[in-house]
C-alpha atoms as a printed R data frame, in Angstrom:
    type eleno elety resid chain resno       x       y       z
1   ATOM     1    CA   MET     A     1   2.128   3.725  35.744
2   ATOM     2    CA   ASN     A     2   4.092   2.907  32.106
3   ATOM     3    CA   LEU     A     3   7.885   3.076  33.043
4   ATOM     4    CA   LEU     A     4   8.820   2.057  29.824
5   ATOM     5    CA   PRO     A     5   8.997   4.880  26.733
6   ATOM     6    CA   GLU     A     6   5.599   4.893  24.063
7   ATOM     7    CA   TRP     A     7   7.574   4.057  21.250
8   ATOM     8    CA   LEU     A     8   8.992   1.116  22.856
9   ATOM     9    CA   VAL     A     9   7.322  -2.048  23.225
10  ATOM    10    CA   PHE     A    10   7.994  -5.816  23.101
11  ATOM    11    CA   ALA     A    11   7.065  -9.154  21.022
12  ATOM    12    CA   TRP     A    12   7.365 -11.800  23.988
13  ATOM    13    CA   PRO     A    13   6.602  -9.953  26.768
14  ATOM    14    CA   TRP     A    14   5.352 -13.080  28.716
15  ATOM    15    CA   LEU     A    15   9.199 -14.701  28.486
16  ATOM    16    CA   ALA     A    16  10.457 -12.093  31.716
17  ATOM    17    CA   ILE     A    17   9.714 -15.497  33.460
18  ATOM    18    CA   VAL     A    18  13.066 -16.415  32.432
19  ATOM    19    CA   LEU     A    19  14.769 -13.543  34.736
20  ATOM    20    CA   PRO     A    20  14.848 -15.110  38.327
21  ATOM    21    CA   VAL     A    21  16.376 -18.492  37.261
22  ATOM    22    CA   PRO     A    22  19.700 -18.414  37.579
23  ATOM    23    CA   TRP     A    23  19.431 -17.088  41.368
24  ATOM    24    CA   VAL     A    24  16.696 -19.989  41.356
25  ATOM    25    CA   LEU     A    25  19.643 -23.069  40.193
26  ATOM    26    CA   ALA     A    26  21.594 -20.977  42.681
27  ATOM    27    CA   VAL     A    27  19.190 -21.505  45.278
28  ATOM    28    CA   LEU     A    28  18.642 -24.797  45.192
29  ATOM    29    CA   SER     A    29  22.981 -25.487  44.374
30  ATOM    30    CA   ARG     A    30  23.664 -24.131  47.687
31  ATOM    31    CA   SER     A    31  20.650 -25.717  49.517
32  ATOM    32    CA   THR     A    32  22.124 -29.533  48.193
33  ATOM    33    CA   SER     A    33  25.732 -28.406  49.020
34  ATOM    34    CA   ARG     A    34  25.300 -27.964  52.409
35  ATOM    35    CA   SER     A    35  24.181 -31.785  53.031
36  ATOM    36    CA   ILE     A    36  27.865 -32.540  52.433
37  ATOM    37    CA   PRO     A    37  30.137 -32.438  54.862
38  ATOM    38    CA   ALA     A    38  32.661 -30.518  54.907
39  ATOM    39    CA   LEU     A    39  36.323 -31.518  54.648
40  ATOM    40    CA   GLN     A    40  37.593 -30.134  58.061
41  ATOM    41    CA   VAL     A    41  41.543 -28.887  58.143
42  ATOM    42    CA   PRO     A    42  42.738 -29.318  61.973
43  ATOM    43    CA   VAL     A    43  45.755 -26.741  60.405
44  ATOM    44    CA   GLY     A    44  45.255 -23.196  58.168
45  ATOM    45    CA   VAL     A    45  49.300 -22.729  57.701
46  ATOM    46    CA   GLY     A    46  49.481 -24.513  53.718
47  ATOM    47    CA   PHE     A    47  46.924 -22.213  53.314
48  ATOM    48    CA   ARG     A    48  47.461 -18.534  54.107
49  ATOM    49    CA   ASP     A    49  49.459 -17.954  50.945
50  ATOM    50    CA   LEU     A    50  45.595 -18.826  49.570
51  ATOM    51    CA   SER     A    51  43.629 -17.180  51.724
52  ATOM    52    CA   THR     A    52  45.486 -14.081  50.955
53  ATOM    53    CA   THR     A    53  45.094 -14.855  47.083
54  ATOM    54    CA   GLN     A    54  41.110 -14.954  47.313
55  ATOM    55    CA   ARG     A    55  40.627 -11.949  49.445
56  ATOM    56    CA   GLY     A    56  43.114 -10.313  46.536
57  ATOM    57    CA   GLY     A    57  40.256 -11.487  43.989
58  ATOM    58    CA   ALA     A    58  36.865 -10.581  45.962
59  ATOM    59    CA   ALA     A    59  36.860  -7.921  43.483
60  ATOM    60    CA   ARG     A    60  37.221 -10.169  40.546
61  ATOM    61    CA   ARG     A    61  34.344 -13.152  41.602
62  ATOM    62    CA   TRP     A    62  32.142  -9.632  42.054
63  ATOM    63    CA   LEU     A    63  32.230  -8.394  38.469
64  ATOM    64    CA   ILE     A    64  32.633 -12.159  37.257
65  ATOM    65    CA   LEU     A    65  29.741 -12.052  39.009
66  ATOM    66    CA   ALA     A    66  28.006  -8.260  37.558
67  ATOM    67    CA   LEU     A    67  28.960  -9.276  34.420
68  ATOM    68    CA   ALA     A    68  27.359 -11.599  34.062
69  ATOM    69    CA   THR     A    69  24.400 -10.845  35.784
70  ATOM    70    CA   LEU     A    70  24.295  -7.978  33.603
71  ATOM    71    CA   GLY     A    71  24.886  -9.853  30.642
72  ATOM    72    CA   TRP     A    72  21.885 -12.463  31.466
73  ATOM    73    CA   LEU     A    73  19.584  -9.877  31.965
74  ATOM    74    CA   ALA     A    74  20.037  -8.493  28.092
75  ATOM    75    CA   LEU     A    75  19.900 -12.104  27.151
76  ATOM    76    CA   CYS     A    76  16.690 -11.698  28.640
77  ATOM    77    CA   VAL     A    77  14.877  -8.289  26.773
78  ATOM    78    CA   ALA     A    78  16.573  -9.475  23.445
79  ATOM    79    CA   ALA     A    79  14.388 -12.990  24.308
80  ATOM    80    CA   MET     A    80  11.271 -10.665  24.831
81  ATOM    81    CA   ARG     A    81  12.035  -9.118  20.708
82  ATOM    82    CA   PRO     A    82  11.845  -5.474  21.849
83  ATOM    83    CA   GLN     A    83  10.335  -3.700  19.149
84  ATOM    84    CA   SER     A    84  10.506   0.572  18.405
85  ATOM    85    CA   LEU     A    85   7.396   1.192  16.993
86  ATOM    86    CA   SER     A    86   6.594   4.828  14.767
87  ATOM    87    CA   GLU     A    87   3.904   7.217  14.380
88  ATOM    88    CA   ALA     A    88   0.266   6.454  13.253
89  ATOM    89    CA   GLN     A    89  -0.085   7.126  10.621
90  ATOM    90    CA   SER     A    90  -3.394   7.822   8.391
91  ATOM    91    CA   ALA     A    91  -3.190   4.379   5.095
92  ATOM    92    CA   PRO     A    92  -6.088   4.294   3.271
93  ATOM    93    CA   VAL     A    93  -7.979   0.567   3.328
94  ATOM    94    CA   THR     A    94  -7.926  -2.442   0.705
95  ATOM    95    CA   GLY     A    95 -10.194  -0.758  -2.919
96  ATOM    96    CA   ARG     A    96 -11.855  -1.220  -5.797
97  ATOM    97    CA   ASN     A    97 -10.607  -2.388  -8.818
98  ATOM    98    CA   LEU     A    98 -10.934   0.982 -11.157
99  ATOM    99    CA   MET     A    99 -10.511   1.280 -14.653
100 ATOM   100    CA   LEU     A   100 -10.362   4.569 -17.775
101 ATOM   101    CA   ALA     A   101 -10.739   3.620 -20.743
102 ATOM   102    CA   VAL     A   102 -10.309   7.304 -23.083
103 ATOM   103    CA   ASP     A   103 -11.055   6.895 -26.499
104 ATOM   104    CA   LEU     A   104  -8.660   8.705 -28.402
105 ATOM   105    CA   SER     A   105 -10.043   8.145 -31.839
106 ATOM   106    CA   GLY     A   106  -9.963  11.143 -34.568
107 ATOM   107    CA   SER     A   107 -13.161  12.595 -33.456
108 ATOM   108    CA   MET     A   108 -11.441  13.094 -30.170
109 ATOM   109    CA   GLN     A   109  -9.469  15.951 -31.850
110 ATOM   110    CA   GLU     A   110 -12.816  18.442 -32.338
111 ATOM   111    CA   LYS     A   111 -12.878  21.629 -30.619
112 ATOM   112    CA   ASP     A   112 -16.068  22.186 -28.698
113 ATOM   113    CA   PHE     A   113 -15.290  21.803 -24.937
114 ATOM   114    CA   ALA     A   114 -13.696  25.657 -23.045
115 ATOM   115    CA   LEU     A   115 -10.628  25.731 -20.813
116 ATOM   116    CA   GLY     A   116  -9.543  27.973 -18.943
117 ATOM   117    CA   GLY     A   117 -11.294  30.459 -20.776
118 ATOM   118    CA   ARG     A   118  -9.504  28.983 -24.146
119 ATOM   119    CA   THR     A   119 -11.767  26.459 -26.982
120 ATOM   120    CA   VAL     A   120  -9.473  22.742 -26.650
121 ATOM   121    CA   ASP     A   121 -11.097  19.726 -27.360
122 ATOM   122    CA   ARG     A   122 -12.155  17.163 -26.413
123 ATOM   123    CA   LEU     A   123  -9.559  15.085 -25.657
124 ATOM   124    CA   SER     A   124  -7.553  17.468 -23.866
125 ATOM   125    CA   ALA     A   125 -10.541  18.315 -21.728
126 ATOM   126    CA   THR     A   126 -11.250  14.709 -20.426
127 ATOM   127    CA   LYS     A   127  -6.678  14.976 -19.412
128 ATOM   128    CA   ALA     A   128  -7.767  17.594 -17.240
129 ATOM   129    CA   VAL     A   129 -10.318  16.020 -15.715
130 ATOM   130    CA   ALA     A   130  -9.608  12.346 -15.051
131 ATOM   131    CA   ALA     A   131  -6.417  13.346 -13.885
132 ATOM   132    CA   GLN     A   132  -8.407  15.563 -10.982
133 ATOM   133    CA   PHE     A   133 -10.278  11.947 -10.528
134 ATOM   134    CA   ILE     A   134  -7.109   9.613 -10.580
135 ATOM   135    CA   ASP     A   135  -6.575  12.044  -7.547
136 ATOM   136    CA   ARG     A   136  -9.024  11.672  -5.350
137 ATOM   137    CA   ARG     A   137  -9.010   7.968  -6.527
138 ATOM   138    CA   GLU     A   138  -6.039   7.133  -3.456
139 ATOM   139    CA   GLY     A   139  -6.962   3.903  -2.320
140 ATOM   140    CA   ASP     A   140  -7.932   2.179  -5.106
141 ATOM   141    CA   ARG     A   141  -6.070  -0.167  -7.801
142 ATOM   142    CA   LEU     A   142  -6.337   1.796 -10.895
143 ATOM   143    CA   GLY     A   143  -6.220   1.222 -14.439
144 ATOM   144    CA   LEU     A   144  -6.172   2.524 -17.843
145 ATOM   145    CA   ILE     A   145  -6.629   1.729 -21.447
146 ATOM   146    CA   LEU     A   146  -7.074   3.553 -23.831
147 ATOM   147    CA   PHE     A   147  -8.649   2.811 -27.478
148 ATOM   148    CA   GLY     A   148  -9.336   3.855 -31.149
149 ATOM   149    CA   GLU     A   149  -8.952   1.312 -33.272
150 ATOM   150    CA   ARG     A   150  -7.716  -0.941 -31.128
151 ATOM   151    CA   ALA     A   151  -8.067  -0.995 -26.937
152 ATOM   152    CA   TYR     A   152  -4.298  -0.697 -25.175
153 ATOM   153    CA   LEU     A   153  -3.788  -1.437 -21.802
154 ATOM   154    CA   GLN     A   154  -1.984   1.428 -20.927
155 ATOM   155    CA   THR     A   155  -1.016   1.430 -17.586
156 ATOM   156    CA   PRO     A   156  -2.095  -2.312 -15.623
157 ATOM   157    CA   LEU     A   157  -3.886  -2.393 -12.417
158 ATOM   158    CA   THR     A   158  -1.997  -0.071  -9.586
159 ATOM   159    CA   PHE     A   159  -2.083   2.713  -6.880
160 ATOM   160    CA   ASP     A   160   0.848   4.291  -8.670
161 ATOM   161    CA   ARG     A   161  -1.861   7.674  -9.554
162 ATOM   162    CA   LYS     A   162   0.908   9.653 -10.041
163 ATOM   163    CA   THR     A   163   2.215   7.202 -13.189
164 ATOM   164    CA   LEU     A   164  -1.325   7.077 -14.652
165 ATOM   165    CA   SER     A   165  -2.017  10.608 -14.459
166 ATOM   166    CA   THR     A   166   1.242  11.096 -16.404
167 ATOM   167    CA   LEU     A   167   0.790   8.079 -19.544
168 ATOM   168    CA   LEU     A   168  -2.799   9.626 -18.955
169 ATOM   169    CA   MET     A   169  -1.307  13.033 -20.576
170 ATOM   170    CA   GLU     A   170   0.577  11.651 -22.515
171 ATOM   171    CA   ALA     A   171  -2.087  10.463 -24.660
172 ATOM   172    CA   GLU     A   172  -2.520  11.786 -28.122
173 ATOM   173    CA   ILE     A   173  -5.217  11.521 -30.718
174 ATOM   174    CA   GLY     A   174  -4.767   9.154 -33.479
175 ATOM   175    CA   LEU     A   175  -2.596   7.205 -30.875
176 ATOM   176    CA   ALA     A   176  -4.187   3.445 -31.177
177 ATOM   177    CA   GLY     A   177  -5.795   4.546 -34.408
178 ATOM   178    CA   GLU     A   178  -8.983   6.602 -36.290
179 ATOM   179    CA   LYS     A   179 -12.149   4.556 -35.993
180 ATOM   180    CA   THR     A   180 -13.969   2.933 -32.302
181 ATOM   181    CA   ALA     A   181 -13.716   0.343 -30.544
182 ATOM   182    CA   ILE     A   182 -16.340   0.122 -27.623
183 ATOM   183    CA   GLY     A   183 -16.579  -3.606 -28.068
184 ATOM   184    CA   ASP     A   184 -12.573  -4.757 -27.612
185 ATOM   185    CA   ALA     A   185 -11.881  -1.857 -24.567
186 ATOM   186    CA   ILE     A   186 -14.361  -3.643 -22.285
187 ATOM   187    CA   GLY     A   187 -13.414  -7.073 -23.004
188 ATOM   188    CA   LEU     A   188  -9.663  -4.905 -22.591
189 ATOM   189    CA   ALA     A   189 -11.209  -4.473 -18.557
190 ATOM   190    CA   VAL     A   190 -12.835  -7.879 -18.507
191 ATOM   191    CA   LYS     A   191  -8.946  -9.730 -18.669
192 ATOM   192    CA   ARG     A   192  -7.492  -7.862 -16.288
193 ATOM   193    CA   ILE     A   193 -10.343  -7.758 -13.968
194 ATOM   194    CA   ARG     A   194 -10.485 -12.466 -14.072
195 ATOM   195    CA   GLU     A   195  -6.561 -11.994 -13.267
196 ATOM   196    CA   SER     A   196  -6.770  -9.802 -11.004
197 ATOM   197    CA   ASP     A   197  -7.726 -11.207  -6.659
198 ATOM   198    CA   THR     A   198 -10.190  -8.162  -5.762
199 ATOM   199    CA   GLU     A   199 -13.794  -9.686  -3.997
200 ATOM   200    CA   GLU     A   200 -16.402  -9.391  -6.312
201 ATOM   201    CA   ASP     A   201 -18.616  -6.224  -7.065
202 ATOM   202    CA   GLN     A   202 -15.490  -4.261  -6.920
203 ATOM   203    CA   HIS     A   203 -14.950  -4.374 -10.220
204 ATOM   204    CA   VAL     A   204 -15.443  -0.520 -12.067
205 ATOM   205    CA   LEU     A   205 -14.572   0.285 -15.157
206 ATOM   206    CA   VAL     A   206 -15.535   4.129 -16.133
207 ATOM   207    CA   LEU     A   207 -15.514   4.978 -19.724
208 ATOM   208    CA   LEU     A   208 -15.986   7.950 -22.391
209 ATOM   209    CA   THR     A   209 -16.329   8.137 -25.505
210 ATOM   210    CA   ASP     A   210 -17.267  10.311 -28.075
211 ATOM   211    CA   GLY     A   211 -18.636   8.201 -30.968
212 ATOM   212    CA   ALA     A   212 -20.482   4.588 -31.977
213 ATOM   213    CA   ASN     A   213 -18.533   1.325 -32.289
214 ATOM   214    CA   THR     A   214 -17.201   0.853 -35.743
215 ATOM   215    CA   ALA     A   215 -13.713  -1.183 -35.278
216 ATOM   216    CA   GLY     A   216 -13.357  -4.182 -33.051
217 ATOM   217    CA   GLU     A   217 -13.476  -7.862 -32.897
218 ATOM   218    CA   ILE     A   218 -16.751  -7.950 -29.942
219 ATOM   219    CA   ASP     A   219 -20.321  -6.582 -30.306
220 ATOM   220    CA   PRO     A   220 -20.759  -3.392 -27.472
221 ATOM   221    CA   LEU     A   221 -23.515  -5.472 -25.939
222 ATOM   222    CA   LYS     A   222 -21.470  -9.125 -26.411
223 ATOM   223    CA   ALA     A   223 -18.635  -7.003 -24.005
224 ATOM   224    CA   ALA     A   224 -21.308  -5.867 -21.463
225 ATOM   225    CA   GLU     A   225 -22.875  -8.971 -21.119
226 ATOM   226    CA   LEU     A   226 -19.176 -11.048 -20.481
227 ATOM   227    CA   ALA     A   227 -18.778  -8.017 -17.752
228 ATOM   228    CA   ALA     A   228 -22.105  -8.392 -16.180
229 ATOM   229    CA   ASN     A   229 -20.557 -11.940 -15.211
230 ATOM   230    CA   VAL     A   230 -17.306 -10.921 -13.781
231 ATOM   231    CA   SER     A   231 -19.309  -7.987 -11.972
232 ATOM   232    CA   LEU     A   232 -17.623  -4.900 -13.751
233 ATOM   233    CA   ARG     A   233 -19.879  -2.376 -13.292
234 ATOM   234    CA   ILE     A   234 -19.526   0.256 -16.075
235 ATOM   235    CA   TYR     A   235 -20.169   3.802 -16.648
236 ATOM   236    CA   THR     A   236 -20.507   5.448 -19.891
237 ATOM   237    CA   ILE     A   237 -19.596   9.033 -20.321
238 ATOM   238    CA   GLY     A   238 -20.778  10.262 -23.860
239 ATOM   239    CA   ILE     A   239 -18.283  13.548 -24.881
240 ATOM   240    CA   GLY     A   240 -19.219  15.685 -26.963
241 ATOM   241    CA   ALA     A   241 -21.517  20.033 -27.479
242 ATOM   242    CA   GLU     A   242 -24.789  19.477 -28.030
243 ATOM   243    CA   ARG     A   243 -24.884  21.750 -31.142
244 ATOM   244    CA   THR     A   244 -22.166  24.949 -32.306
245 ATOM   245    CA   ALA     A   245 -23.213  27.707 -33.967
246 ATOM   246    CA   TYR     A   246 -21.012  29.637 -35.917
247 ATOM   247    CA   ARG     A   247 -20.528  32.527 -38.608
248 ATOM   248    CA   ARG     A   248 -19.528  31.356 -42.394
249 ATOM   249    CA   SER     A   249 -19.412  34.551 -45.302
250 ATOM   250    CA   GLY     A   250 -21.913  36.278 -42.543
251 ATOM   251    CA   VAL     A   251 -24.252  33.287 -42.939
252 ATOM   252    CA   PRO     A   252 -25.600  31.935 -38.688
253 ATOM   253    CA   ASN     A   253 -24.322  27.673 -38.876
254 ATOM   254    CA   LEU     A   254 -25.801  25.158 -36.415
255 ATOM   255    CA   VAL     A   255 -23.736  21.904 -36.673
256 ATOM   256    CA   LEU     A   256 -24.434  18.870 -33.838
257 ATOM   257    CA   PRO     A   257 -20.156  17.949 -32.576
258 ATOM   258    CA   SER     A   258 -22.157  14.861 -31.310
259 ATOM   259    CA   ARG     A   259 -23.904  13.637 -33.821
260 ATOM   260    CA   ASP     A   260 -22.981  10.254 -34.508
261 ATOM   261    CA   LEU     A   261 -22.529   9.889 -30.428
262 ATOM   262    CA   ASP     A   262 -24.297   5.806 -30.043
263 ATOM   263    CA   GLU     A   263 -26.254   7.092 -26.585
264 ATOM   264    CA   ASP     A   264 -28.265   3.962 -26.752
265 ATOM   265    CA   THR     A   265 -25.788   1.821 -26.881
266 ATOM   266    CA   LEU     A   266 -23.891   3.255 -24.800
267 ATOM   267    CA   THR     A   267 -26.973   3.444 -22.270
268 ATOM   268    CA   ALA     A   268 -27.490  -0.466 -22.213
269 ATOM   269    CA   ILE     A   269 -23.862  -1.148 -21.532
270 ATOM   270    CA   ALA     A   270 -24.636   0.226 -18.223
271 ATOM   271    CA   ASP     A   271 -28.363  -1.125 -18.162
272 ATOM   272    CA   GLN     A   272 -26.277  -4.789 -18.357
273 ATOM   273    CA   THR     A   273 -23.616  -4.071 -16.203
274 ATOM   274    CA   GLY     A   274 -25.300  -2.404 -12.974
275 ATOM   275    CA   GLY     A   275 -23.686   1.151 -13.795
276 ATOM   276    CA   ARG     A   276 -24.818   5.018 -15.584
277 ATOM   277    CA   TYR     A   277 -24.491   6.320 -18.111
278 ATOM   278    CA   PHE     A   278 -23.543  10.610 -18.592
279 ATOM   279    CA   ARG     A   279 -23.920  12.885 -20.810
280 ATOM   280    CA   ALA     A   280 -20.773  15.164 -21.071
281 ATOM   281    CA   THR     A   281 -21.872  18.125 -23.017
282 ATOM   282    CA   ASP     A   282 -18.842  20.729 -21.732
283 ATOM   283    CA   THR     A   283 -16.270  20.821 -19.281
284 ATOM   284    CA   ARG     A   284 -18.709  22.146 -15.752
285 ATOM   285    CA   SER     A   285 -20.389  18.905 -16.910
286 ATOM   286    CA   MET     A   286 -17.943  16.616 -16.686
287 ATOM   287    CA   GLN     A   287 -17.143  18.019 -13.384
288 ATOM   288    CA   ALA     A   288 -19.575  16.771 -12.387
289 ATOM   289    CA   ILE     A   289 -20.492  13.643 -13.664
290 ATOM   290    CA   TYR     A   290 -16.755  12.290 -12.281
291 ATOM   291    CA   SER     A   291 -17.926  14.234  -8.895
292 ATOM   292    CA   GLU     A   292 -20.894  12.171  -9.294
293 ATOM   293    CA   LEU     A   293 -19.504   8.789  -9.778
294 ATOM   294    CA   ASP     A   294 -16.799   9.473  -6.552
295 ATOM   295    CA   THR     A   295 -20.245   9.776  -4.229
296 ATOM   296    CA   LEU     A   296 -21.453   6.379  -6.608
297 ATOM   297    CA   GLU     A   297 -17.655   4.145  -5.917
298 ATOM   298    CA   PRO     A   298 -16.358   6.248  -2.893
299 ATOM   299    CA   ALA     A   299 -12.551   7.228  -2.646
300 ATOM   300    CA   ALA     A   300 -10.680   4.772   0.083
301 ATOM   301    CA   ASP     A   301 -12.241   5.042   3.517
302 ATOM   302    CA   GLN     A   302  -8.569   6.315   5.990
303 ATOM   303    CA   ALA     A   303  -7.898   4.496   8.477
304 ATOM   304    CA   GLU     A   304  -5.625   5.977  11.079
305 ATOM   305    CA   GLY     A   305  -3.232   3.775  13.996
306 ATOM   306    CA   LEU     A   306  -1.583   2.390  11.802
307 ATOM   307    CA   ARG     A   307   1.866   1.563  12.756
308 ATOM   308    CA   ALA     A   308   5.662   0.518  11.513
309 ATOM   309    CA   TYR     A   309   8.027  -1.415  13.808
310 ATOM   310    CA   GLU     A   310  10.917  -2.827  13.636
311 ATOM   311    CA   ASP     A   311  13.150  -4.913  15.493
312 ATOM   312    CA   LEU     A   312  15.691  -4.018  18.015
313 ATOM   313    CA   PHE     A   313  16.516  -7.356  19.909
314 ATOM   314    CA   PHE     A   314  19.902  -7.220  17.995
315 ATOM   315    CA   TRP     A   315  20.831  -4.311  20.496
316 ATOM   316    CA   PRO     A   316  20.312  -5.995  24.085
317 ATOM   317    CA   ALA     A   317  21.772  -9.974  21.992
318 ATOM   318    CA   GLY     A   318  25.510  -7.904  21.247
319 ATOM   319    CA   ILE     A   319  25.638  -7.044  24.139
320 ATOM   320    CA   ALA     A   320  25.092  -9.848  26.232
321 ATOM   321    CA   VAL     A   321  27.506 -11.495  23.709
322 ATOM   322    CA   VAL     A   322  30.338  -8.343  24.956
323 ATOM   323    CA   LEU     A   323  29.592  -8.851  28.402
324 ATOM   324    CA   PHE     A   324  29.677 -12.846  28.118
325 ATOM   325    CA   GLY     A   325  32.779 -12.483  26.695
326 ATOM   326    CA   LEU     A   326  34.111 -10.478  28.955
327 ATOM   327    CA   ALA     A   327  33.370 -12.421  31.978
328 ATOM   328    CA   VAL     A   328  34.908 -14.747  30.532
329 ATOM   329    CA   LEU     A   329  38.256 -13.214  29.664
330 ATOM   330    CA   THR     A   330  37.867 -12.574  33.717
331 ATOM   331    CA   THR     A   331  37.385 -15.630  34.336
332 ATOM   332    CA   LEU     A   332  40.809 -16.694  32.737
333 ATOM   333    CA   GLY     A   333  42.463 -13.766  34.226
334 ATOM   334    CA   ARG     A   334  41.697 -15.003  37.701
335 ATOM   335    CA   ARG     A   335  42.920 -18.471  36.974
336 ATOM   336    CA   GLY     A   336  46.086 -18.281  34.584
337 ATOM   337    CA   MET     A   337  46.642 -16.125  38.844
338 ATOM   338    CA   LEU     A   338  45.874 -18.873  40.468
339 ATOM   339    CA   ALA     A   339  48.011 -21.256  39.072
């Protein structure tokens, strides 16, 4: 039967063995004193006043003994280091480094996607779907790279999914230039992965683009080789509708919005790093792709039973100091009376 409340635990309960020490010392001291001959006083007349004073101070002696006993008990409790235990909380186990690289080149303003019943540009659709993906990635360290003619680290690896989503939503087309530097985006991800301390085979890059590599200093396939060397898996997503039909002056016209998409290079990048290439032609297919990524790279599991400890030793320690202080003051007062 546990007499303590569930929230109270002791870090060092074995220190309870020191509780009987004062009583053991008292017993040993008493047995030693009995072996010494007592002083025999033939006449007790001169001790009558002293005897009366001692009888009057009996209550005071018991008070001192009680204060000292309670002080010792409080001191022992403090030495056992009591702690309060919070309610069990679920928390994700350590996840992976997962970086998102989003194309902000000029072609991302092509309006060939639908969102909420209206036509939107590719970046708007990407923001909406990627934000939902980010929200599901609890337990992973997430980073955001924005690239166009240049690649920028918008968000370093972090567990703060809300901030990352906010910064993604604030991204604008053309912010990083009008061209597309796929190789530089991969190279930047490799650099950040090298600076991390996560276990091997726990690095993932999801790269989304609607074009081909037209800028930058690093060739995409060379960058993919560097990524493979640091165990960075790259999942590439080619975005853009297959074809769009519209009428001009009453004459039907057919355009190919994704004619600049370099699927061969994106596929080679994914294959070289152990990832996969996906094709997103509309919002629904993009949502399916991110759902598939959740399966391929599952988010961190929930670990039940994590509880926080808070030390409480200072309470019994403070009580012990007060009790010992009162015992000392009472003793000094008693000596003053005897004097």
